[in-house]
Amino acid sequence: MNAIIIEDEAIVARELLKKIGEVAPDIRIQSTLSSLKTAKTWLKENAEPDLIFMDVQLSDGISFELFQSFSLQCPVIFTTAFNEYAIQAFKSNGVDYLLKPVNKDDLKNAIDKCRRLAQTKQPVSIDIATLLAAFAPGGLRQIGAKEKFIVNFRNTLLPIKTVDIAYFVREQLIYLCTFDNQRHILDYETLEEIEEALNTGKFYRVNRQYIVNENAIKSVHTHPTGKLTLQLTNQPTVSLDISREKAPSFKKWLDS
């Protein structure tokens, strides 16, 4: 199969290229394109590939705009930092997605799915209007976001507004911590459940232990290794590390 990668983060593109080579060595990457502009130029000048790996948010726009300019028939695998709950909007025929940082098993499964689609010559079918509305600035903040969490405090059920939550943390149990440093146990078993209840417009899964509200981030320290360290507004003694692999998607989320 011939394929192209559309990704504006060079580190992420290199990692994806490496993982594709490991799980599907028969796929030939014809080009790695870093923007909507270069992608449009490439698609005008070349035959449509058999498969496209496409980041959702590029430096010069939303990649869905390509479907307005070209009648793409090949399968597409989107790569995105948005969680599964938010990106239900673009589950459509001929399309799959991968969460960043890309897991090799998930990558292999997505490629296998697209091979089957390519063999049946099933065309891509995407609701462009819905996608562009969902991923426009502020769009994801309006998609099914949970507005409050119910906690048990001294035998009383209390609603805690999501906007008042600074972060969620998994220790032996899962807690939410508000901006005024109230700490409550939640009746959730995994942070993945909380991610689905939230949306990644306002919250980001920093690592296996923390989900952080964007308004709780006081500063971001960069390291020569590429990793990041966050300081929180209401927890000056707490430092949260973001891996080198996840750093590009975090910076893109923070800047959106």
PDB file of C-alpha atoms in Angstrom:
ATOM      1  CA  MET A   1       0.000   0.000   0.000  1.00  0.00           C
ATOM      2  CA  ASN A   2       1.097   3.556  -0.743  1.00  0.00           C
ATOM      3  CA  ALA A   3       0.370   6.053   2.017  1.00  0.00           C
ATOM      4  CA  ILE A   4       1.009   9.630   3.071  1.00  0.00           C
ATOM      5  CA  ILE A   5       1.286  11.189   6.528  1.00  0.00           C
ATOM      6  CA  ILE A   6      -0.192  14.625   7.201  1.00  0.00           C
ATOM      7  CA  GLU A   7       1.227  15.802  10.540  1.00  0.00           C
ATOM      8  CA  ASP A   8       2.619  19.190  11.565  1.00  0.00           C
ATOM      9  CA  GLU A   9       4.670  17.995  14.557  1.00  0.00           C
ATOM     10  CA  ALA A  10       7.992  16.646  13.269  1.00  0.00           C
ATOM     11  CA  ILE A  11       8.626  14.456  16.336  1.00  0.00           C
ATOM     12  CA  VAL A  12       5.158  12.905  16.136  1.00  0.00           C
ATOM     13  CA  ALA A  13       5.555  12.323  12.378  1.00  0.00           C
ATOM     14  CA  ARG A  14       8.887  10.546  12.887  1.00  0.00           C
ATOM     15  CA  GLU A  15       7.471   8.363  15.663  1.00  0.00           C
ATOM     16  CA  LEU A  16       4.453   7.451  13.530  1.00  0.00           C
ATOM     17  CA  LEU A  17       6.668   6.652  10.545  1.00  0.00           C
ATOM     18  CA  LYS A  18       8.807   4.387  12.723  1.00  0.00           C
ATOM     19  CA  LYS A  19       5.799   2.553  14.171  1.00  0.00           C
ATOM     20  CA  ILE A  20       4.214   2.067  10.743  1.00  0.00           C
ATOM     21  CA  GLY A  21       7.487   0.471   9.596  1.00  0.00           C
ATOM     22  CA  GLU A  22       7.374  -1.889  12.571  1.00  0.00           C
ATOM     23  CA  VAL A  23       3.742  -3.031  12.309  1.00  0.00           C
ATOM     24  CA  ALA A  24       3.221  -2.787   8.529  1.00  0.00           C
ATOM     25  CA  PRO A  25       6.576  -2.847   6.684  1.00  0.00           C
ATOM     26  CA  ASP A  26       4.833  -3.323   3.335  1.00  0.00           C
ATOM     27  CA  ILE A  27       3.324   0.179   3.496  1.00  0.00           C
ATOM     28  CA  ARG A  28       5.343   2.685   1.484  1.00  0.00           C
ATOM     29  CA  ILE A  29       5.148   6.218   2.838  1.00  0.00           C
ATOM     30  CA  GLN A  30       5.252   8.419  -0.247  1.00  0.00           C
ATOM     31  CA  SER A  31       5.477  11.709   1.618  1.00  0.00           C
ATOM     32  CA  THR A  32       5.186  13.327   5.046  1.00  0.00           C
ATOM     33  CA  LEU A  33       3.308  16.628   4.779  1.00  0.00           C
ATOM     34  CA  SER A  34       3.298  19.258   7.507  1.00  0.00           C
ATOM     35  CA  SER A  35       0.338  21.505   6.669  1.00  0.00           C
ATOM     36  CA  LEU A  36      -2.955  21.833   4.827  1.00  0.00           C
ATOM     37  CA  LYS A  37      -1.219  23.874   2.156  1.00  0.00           C
ATOM     38  CA  THR A  38       1.443  21.257   1.401  1.00  0.00           C
ATOM     39  CA  ALA A  39      -1.137  18.474   1.558  1.00  0.00           C
ATOM     40  CA  LYS A  40      -3.358  20.224  -0.988  1.00  0.00           C
ATOM     41  CA  THR A  41      -0.401  20.765  -3.307  1.00  0.00           C
ATOM     42  CA  TRP A  42       0.672  17.122  -3.020  1.00  0.00           C
ATOM     43  CA  LEU A  43      -2.844  15.788  -3.689  1.00  0.00           C
ATOM     44  CA  LYS A  44      -3.166  18.021  -6.752  1.00  0.00           C
ATOM     45  CA  GLU A  45       0.104  16.766  -8.210  1.00  0.00           C
ATOM     46  CA  ASN A  46      -0.072  13.057  -7.332  1.00  0.00           C
ATOM     47  CA  ALA A  47      -2.441  10.126  -7.633  1.00  0.00           C
ATOM     48  CA  GLU A  48      -4.545   9.430  -4.559  1.00  0.00           C
ATOM     49  CA  PRO A  49      -2.702   7.075  -2.165  1.00  0.00           C
ATOM     50  CA  ASP A  50      -4.150   3.845  -0.812  1.00  0.00           C
ATOM     51  CA  LEU A  51      -4.207   5.184   2.751  1.00  0.00           C
ATOM     52  CA  ILE A  52      -3.811   8.535   4.536  1.00  0.00           C
ATOM     53  CA  PHE A  53      -2.637   9.137   8.102  1.00  0.00           C
ATOM     54  CA  MET A  54      -3.974  12.562   9.004  1.00  0.00           C
ATOM     55  CA  ASP A  55      -3.636  14.744  12.101  1.00  0.00           C
ATOM     56  CA  VAL A  56      -6.894  16.534  12.966  1.00  0.00           C
ATOM     57  CA  GLN A  57      -5.530  19.937  13.938  1.00  0.00           C
ATOM     58  CA  LEU A  58      -2.768  21.274  11.723  1.00  0.00           C
ATOM     59  CA  SER A  59      -0.827  24.499  12.073  1.00  0.00           C
ATOM     60  CA  ASP A  60      -2.845  26.190   9.311  1.00  0.00           C
ATOM     61  CA  GLY A  61      -6.288  24.688   9.880  1.00  0.00           C
ATOM     62  CA  ILE A  62      -8.420  21.590  10.403  1.00  0.00           C
ATOM     63  CA  SER A  63      -7.519  18.646   8.178  1.00  0.00           C
ATOM     64  CA  PHE A  64     -11.178  17.913   7.424  1.00  0.00           C
ATOM     65  CA  GLU A  65     -11.037  20.833   5.003  1.00  0.00           C
ATOM     66  CA  LEU A  66      -9.202  18.534   2.582  1.00  0.00           C
ATOM     67  CA  PHE A  67     -12.468  16.680   2.011  1.00  0.00           C
ATOM     68  CA  GLN A  68     -14.011  19.896   0.765  1.00  0.00           C
ATOM     69  CA  SER A  69     -11.278  20.278  -1.843  1.00  0.00           C
ATOM     70  CA  PHE A  70     -10.816  16.649  -2.911  1.00  0.00           C
ATOM     71  CA  SER A  71     -13.116  13.678  -3.464  1.00  0.00           C
ATOM     72  CA  LEU A  72     -10.972  11.292  -1.469  1.00  0.00           C
ATOM     73  CA  GLN A  73     -11.979   7.657  -1.792  1.00  0.00           C
ATOM     74  CA  CYS A  74      -9.176   5.990   0.162  1.00  0.00           C
ATOM     75  CA  PRO A  75      -9.429   5.028   3.847  1.00  0.00           C
ATOM     76  CA  VAL A  76      -8.197   7.617   6.351  1.00  0.00           C
ATOM     77  CA  ILE A  77      -6.716   7.150   9.810  1.00  0.00           C
ATOM     78  CA  PHE A  78      -6.942  10.309  11.898  1.00  0.00           C
ATOM     79  CA  THR A  79      -4.465  10.899  14.703  1.00  0.00           C
ATOM     80  CA  THR A  80      -5.707  13.131  17.481  1.00  0.00           C
ATOM     81  CA  ALA A  81      -5.259  14.121  21.108  1.00  0.00           C
ATOM     82  CA  PHE A  82      -9.034  14.259  21.577  1.00  0.00           C
ATOM     83  CA  ASN A  83     -10.554  11.426  23.577  1.00  0.00           C
ATOM     84  CA  GLU A  84     -12.978   8.885  22.189  1.00  0.00           C
ATOM     85  CA  TYR A  85     -16.032  10.626  23.604  1.00  0.00           C
ATOM     86  CA  ALA A  86     -15.304  13.854  21.755  1.00  0.00           C
ATOM     87  CA  ILE A  87     -14.430  12.279  18.432  1.00  0.00           C
ATOM     88  CA  GLN A  88     -17.585  10.226  18.106  1.00  0.00           C
ATOM     89  CA  ALA A  89     -18.481  13.102  15.766  1.00  0.00           C
ATOM     90  CA  PHE A  90     -16.341  11.711  12.979  1.00  0.00           C
ATOM     91  CA  LYS A  91     -16.850   7.976  13.276  1.00  0.00           C
ATOM     92  CA  SER A  92     -17.886   7.407   9.721  1.00  0.00           C
ATOM     93  CA  ASN A  93     -17.568   5.059   6.797  1.00  0.00           C
ATOM     94  CA  GLY A  94     -13.995   4.542   5.667  1.00  0.00           C
ATOM     95  CA  VAL A  95     -12.468   6.343   8.648  1.00  0.00           C
ATOM     96  CA  ASP A  96     -10.610   5.232  11.760  1.00  0.00           C
ATOM     97  CA  TYR A  97      -8.735   7.173  14.409  1.00  0.00           C
ATOM     98  CA  LEU A  98      -5.799   6.838  16.794  1.00  0.00           C
ATOM     99  CA  LEU A  99      -5.246   8.667  20.051  1.00  0.00           C
ATOM    100  CA  LYS A 100      -1.875  10.313  20.617  1.00  0.00           C
ATOM    101  CA  PRO A 101       0.611   9.075  21.618  1.00  0.00           C
ATOM    102  CA  VAL A 102      -0.092   6.303  19.120  1.00  0.00           C
ATOM    103  CA  ASN A 103      -0.091   2.771  20.497  1.00  0.00           C
ATOM    104  CA  LYS A 104       1.445   0.173  18.144  1.00  0.00           C
ATOM    105  CA  ASP A 105      -1.332  -2.392  18.685  1.00  0.00           C
ATOM    106  CA  ASP A 106      -3.988   0.226  17.958  1.00  0.00           C
ATOM    107  CA  LEU A 107      -2.037   1.297  14.885  1.00  0.00           C
ATOM    108  CA  LYS A 108      -1.871  -2.248  13.555  1.00  0.00           C
ATOM    109  CA  ASN A 109      -5.604  -2.776  14.141  1.00  0.00           C
ATOM    110  CA  ALA A 110      -6.452   0.476  12.355  1.00  0.00           C
ATOM    111  CA  ILE A 111      -4.254  -0.423   9.386  1.00  0.00           C
ATOM    112  CA  ASP A 112      -5.802  -3.893   9.184  1.00  0.00           C
ATOM    113  CA  LYS A 113      -9.266  -2.328   9.183  1.00  0.00           C
ATOM    114  CA  CYS A 114      -8.269   0.036   6.381  1.00  0.00           C
ATOM    115  CA  ARG A 115      -6.822  -2.836   4.346  1.00  0.00           C
ATOM    116  CA  ARG A 116     -10.215  -4.533   4.462  1.00  0.00           C
ATOM    117  CA  LEU A 117     -11.948  -1.296   3.462  1.00  0.00           C
ATOM    118  CA  ALA A 118      -9.527  -0.798   0.578  1.00  0.00           C
ATOM    119  CA  GLN A 119     -10.150  -4.340  -0.673  1.00  0.00           C
ATOM    120  CA  THR A 120     -13.916  -3.766  -0.742  1.00  0.00           C
ATOM    121  CA  LYS A 121     -13.325  -0.343  -2.386  1.00  0.00           C
ATOM    122  CA  GLN A 122     -15.752   1.172   0.092  1.00  0.00           C
ATOM    123  CA  PRO A 123     -15.643   4.974  -0.365  1.00  0.00           C
ATOM    124  CA  VAL A 124     -15.080   7.420   2.466  1.00  0.00           C
ATOM    125  CA  SER A 125     -18.285   9.018   3.711  1.00  0.00           C
ATOM    126  CA  ILE A 126     -17.861  11.976   6.056  1.00  0.00           C
ATOM    127  CA  ASP A 127     -20.280  14.608   7.371  1.00  0.00           C
ATOM    128  CA  ILE A 128     -17.987  17.592   6.768  1.00  0.00           C
ATOM    129  CA  ALA A 129     -20.342  20.195   8.257  1.00  0.00           C
ATOM    130  CA  THR A 130     -20.576  18.340  11.559  1.00  0.00           C
ATOM    131  CA  LEU A 131     -16.833  17.810  11.751  1.00  0.00           C
ATOM    132  CA  LEU A 132     -15.920  21.402  11.003  1.00  0.00           C
ATOM    133  CA  ALA A 133     -18.453  22.673  13.551  1.00  0.00           C
ATOM    134  CA  ALA A 134     -17.231  20.245  16.207  1.00  0.00           C
ATOM    135  CA  PHE A 135     -13.558  21.054  15.786  1.00  0.00           C
ATOM    136  CA  ALA A 136     -13.887  24.789  15.237  1.00  0.00           C
ATOM    137  CA  PRO A 137     -12.489  26.964  18.065  1.00  0.00           C
ATOM    138  CA  GLY A 138     -14.552  26.182  21.148  1.00  0.00           C
ATOM    139  CA  GLY A 139     -16.572  23.550  19.336  1.00  0.00           C
ATOM    140  CA  LEU A 140     -15.493  20.584  21.398  1.00  0.00           C
ATOM    141  CA  ARG A 141     -16.289  22.469  24.578  1.00  0.00           C
ATOM    142  CA  GLN A 142     -19.950  22.147  23.647  1.00  0.00           C
ATOM    143  CA  ILE A 143     -20.033  18.421  22.834  1.00  0.00           C
ATOM    144  CA  GLY A 144     -21.676  16.517  25.680  1.00  0.00           C
ATOM    145  CA  ALA A 145     -19.414  17.891  28.411  1.00  0.00           C
ATOM    146  CA  LYS A 146     -20.378  16.809  31.918  1.00  0.00           C
ATOM    147  CA  GLU A 147     -21.296  19.931  33.866  1.00  0.00           C
ATOM    148  CA  LYS A 148     -21.010  18.511  37.387  1.00  0.00           C
ATOM    149  CA  PHE A 149     -19.857  15.526  39.425  1.00  0.00           C
ATOM    150  CA  ILE A 150     -21.745  14.179  42.437  1.00  0.00           C
ATOM    151  CA  VAL A 151     -19.654  13.444  45.554  1.00  0.00           C
ATOM    152  CA  ASN A 152     -20.553  12.038  48.962  1.00  0.00           C
ATOM    153  CA  PHE A 153     -19.549  14.420  51.739  1.00  0.00           C
ATOM    154  CA  ARG A 154     -20.502  13.587  55.337  1.00  0.00           C
ATOM    155  CA  ASN A 155     -23.437  11.473  54.201  1.00  0.00           C
ATOM    156  CA  THR A 156     -24.633  14.231  51.908  1.00  0.00           C
ATOM    157  CA  LEU A 157     -24.584  14.175  48.111  1.00  0.00           C
ATOM    158  CA  LEU A 158     -22.974  17.336  46.804  1.00  0.00           C
ATOM    159  CA  PRO A 159     -22.798  18.513  43.186  1.00  0.00           C
ATOM    160  CA  ILE A 160     -19.361  19.875  42.243  1.00  0.00           C
ATOM    161  CA  LYS A 161     -19.354  21.971  39.076  1.00  0.00           C
ATOM    162  CA  THR A 162     -16.837  20.754  36.510  1.00  0.00           C
ATOM    163  CA  VAL A 163     -15.551  24.301  35.987  1.00  0.00           C
ATOM    164  CA  ASP A 164     -14.566  24.368  39.674  1.00  0.00           C
ATOM    165  CA  ILE A 165     -12.414  21.229  39.410  1.00  0.00           C
ATOM    166  CA  ALA A 166      -8.669  21.846  39.092  1.00  0.00           C
ATOM    167  CA  TYR A 167      -7.692  18.238  38.470  1.00  0.00           C
ATOM    168  CA  PHE A 168      -8.551  14.571  38.907  1.00  0.00           C
ATOM    169  CA  VAL A 169      -5.979  12.229  40.398  1.00  0.00           C
ATOM    170  CA  ARG A 170      -5.780   8.468  40.713  1.00  0.00           C
ATOM    171  CA  GLU A 171      -4.096   7.196  43.847  1.00  0.00           C
ATOM    172  CA  GLN A 172      -5.566   4.083  45.434  1.00  0.00           C
ATOM    173  CA  LEU A 173      -8.919   5.730  44.759  1.00  0.00           C
ATOM    174  CA  ILE A 174      -9.869   8.475  42.297  1.00  0.00           C
ATOM    175  CA  TYR A 175     -10.210  11.992  43.685  1.00  0.00           C
ATOM    176  CA  LEU A 176     -11.248  15.341  42.331  1.00  0.00           C
ATOM    177  CA  CYS A 177      -9.577  18.479  43.684  1.00  0.00           C
ATOM    178  CA  THR A 178     -11.240  21.862  43.355  1.00  0.00           C
ATOM    179  CA  PHE A 179      -9.529  25.205  42.860  1.00  0.00           C
ATOM    180  CA  ASP A 180     -10.119  25.991  46.548  1.00  0.00           C
ATOM    181  CA  ASN A 181      -8.367  22.705  47.482  1.00  0.00           C
ATOM    182  CA  GLN A 182     -11.392  20.656  48.440  1.00  0.00           C
ATOM    183  CA  ARG A 183     -10.682  16.994  47.812  1.00  0.00           C
ATOM    184  CA  HIS A 184     -13.421  14.419  47.250  1.00  0.00           C
ATOM    185  CA  ILE A 185     -13.499  10.707  46.428  1.00  0.00           C
ATOM    186  CA  LEU A 186     -15.270   9.849  43.177  1.00  0.00           C
ATOM    187  CA  ASP A 187     -17.233   6.701  42.469  1.00  0.00           C
ATOM    188  CA  TYR A 188     -15.276   5.931  39.293  1.00  0.00           C
ATOM    189  CA  GLU A 189     -12.975   2.984  38.696  1.00  0.00           C
ATOM    190  CA  THR A 190     -10.732   4.461  35.992  1.00  0.00           C
ATOM    191  CA  LEU A 191      -9.590   7.828  34.690  1.00  0.00           C
ATOM    192  CA  GLU A 192     -10.729   6.677  31.250  1.00  0.00           C
ATOM    193  CA  GLU A 193     -14.333   6.816  32.481  1.00  0.00           C
ATOM    194  CA  ILE A 194     -13.784  10.387  33.625  1.00  0.00           C
ATOM    195  CA  GLU A 195     -12.195  11.317  30.276  1.00  0.00           C
ATOM    196  CA  GLU A 196     -15.335  10.124  28.517  1.00  0.00           C
ATOM    197  CA  ALA A 197     -17.509  12.168  30.871  1.00  0.00           C
ATOM    198  CA  LEU A 198     -15.427  15.295  30.266  1.00  0.00           C
ATOM    199  CA  ASN A 199     -14.134  16.670  26.990  1.00  0.00           C
ATOM    200  CA  THR A 200     -10.580  17.502  26.079  1.00  0.00           C
ATOM    201  CA  GLY A 201     -11.319  21.095  25.215  1.00  0.00           C
ATOM    202  CA  LYS A 202     -10.950  22.052  28.882  1.00  0.00           C
ATOM    203  CA  PHE A 203      -9.177  19.029  30.410  1.00  0.00           C
ATOM    204  CA  TYR A 204      -6.066  17.111  29.447  1.00  0.00           C
ATOM    205  CA  ARG A 205      -4.883  13.646  30.495  1.00  0.00           C
ATOM    206  CA  VAL A 206      -1.346  14.547  31.549  1.00  0.00           C
ATOM    207  CA  ASN A 207      -0.225  11.027  32.455  1.00  0.00           C
ATOM    208  CA  ARG A 208      -1.584   7.822  33.959  1.00  0.00           C
ATOM    209  CA  GLN A 209      -2.358   9.564  37.241  1.00  0.00           C
ATOM    210  CA  TYR A 210      -3.666  13.071  36.442  1.00  0.00           C
ATOM    211  CA  ILE A 211      -6.312  14.828  34.346  1.00  0.00           C
ATOM    212  CA  VAL A 212      -5.831  18.612  34.571  1.00  0.00           C
ATOM    213  CA  ASN A 213      -8.070  21.613  33.924  1.00  0.00           C
ATOM    214  CA  GLU A 214      -6.391  24.110  31.575  1.00  0.00           C
ATOM    215  CA  ASN A 215      -7.121  26.886  34.083  1.00  0.00           C
ATOM    216  CA  ALA A 216      -5.166  25.007  36.775  1.00  0.00           C
ATOM    217  CA  ILE A 217      -1.899  25.217  34.832  1.00  0.00           C
ATOM    218  CA  LYS A 218       0.374  27.898  36.293  1.00  0.00           C
ATOM    219  CA  SER A 219       3.468  27.260  34.188  1.00  0.00           C
ATOM    220  CA  VAL A 220       5.071  24.735  31.853  1.00  0.00           C
ATOM    221  CA  HIS A 221       8.775  23.966  32.114  1.00  0.00           C
ATOM    222  CA  THR A 222      10.571  22.499  29.095  1.00  0.00           C
ATOM    223  CA  HIS A 223      13.457  20.021  29.294  1.00  0.00           C
ATOM    224  CA  PRO A 224      16.278  19.338  26.819  1.00  0.00           C
ATOM    225  CA  THR A 225      14.972  15.758  26.544  1.00  0.00           C
ATOM    226  CA  GLY A 226      11.670  17.050  25.113  1.00  0.00           C
ATOM    227  CA  LYS A 227       9.520  16.266  28.147  1.00  0.00           C
ATOM    228  CA  LEU A 228       7.508  18.931  29.988  1.00  0.00           C
ATOM    229  CA  THR A 229       6.810  19.640  33.653  1.00  0.00           C
ATOM    230  CA  LEU A 230       3.637  21.406  34.787  1.00  0.00           C
ATOM    231  CA  GLN A 231       3.163  23.525  37.900  1.00  0.00           C
ATOM    232  CA  LEU A 232      -0.411  23.920  39.148  1.00  0.00           C
ATOM    233  CA  THR A 233      -1.954  27.140  40.442  1.00  0.00           C
ATOM    234  CA  ASN A 234      -3.422  25.622  43.594  1.00  0.00           C
ATOM    235  CA  GLN A 235      -0.688  23.038  44.291  1.00  0.00           C
ATOM    236  CA  PRO A 236       2.714  24.793  44.150  1.00  0.00           C
ATOM    237  CA  THR A 237       4.542  21.748  45.517  1.00  0.00           C
ATOM    238  CA  VAL A 238       3.126  19.368  42.889  1.00  0.00           C
ATOM    239  CA  SER A 239       5.021  18.884  39.608  1.00  0.00           C
ATOM    240  CA  LEU A 240       3.463  16.843  36.800  1.00  0.00           C
ATOM    241  CA  ASP A 241       5.616  15.364  34.040  1.00  0.00           C
ATOM    242  CA  ILE A 242       4.487  14.949  30.441  1.00  0.00           C
ATOM    243  CA  SER A 243       6.493  12.535  28.322  1.00  0.00           C
ATOM    244  CA  ARG A 244       8.448  13.577  25.237  1.00  0.00           C
ATOM    245  CA  GLU A 245       6.028  11.590  23.051  1.00  0.00           C
ATOM    246  CA  LYS A 246       2.977  13.319  24.497  1.00  0.00           C
ATOM    247  CA  ALA A 247       4.474  16.829  24.684  1.00  0.00           C
ATOM    248  CA  PRO A 248       3.556  17.910  21.091  1.00  0.00           C
ATOM    249  CA  SER A 249      -0.136  17.025  21.521  1.00  0.00           C
ATOM    250  CA  PHE A 250      -0.220  18.783  24.908  1.00  0.00           C
ATOM    251  CA  LYS A 251       1.275  21.975  23.464  1.00  0.00           C
ATOM    252  CA  LYS A 252      -1.225  21.903  20.628  1.00  0.00           C
ATOM    253  CA  TRP A 253      -4.104  21.405  23.086  1.00  0.00           C
ATOM    254  CA  LEU A 254      -2.883  24.229  25.332  1.00  0.00           C
ATOM    255  CA  ASP A 255      -2.627  26.593  22.373  1.00  0.00           C
ATOM    256  CA  SER A 256      -6.087  25.784  20.964  1.00  0.00           C
TER     257      SER A 256
END
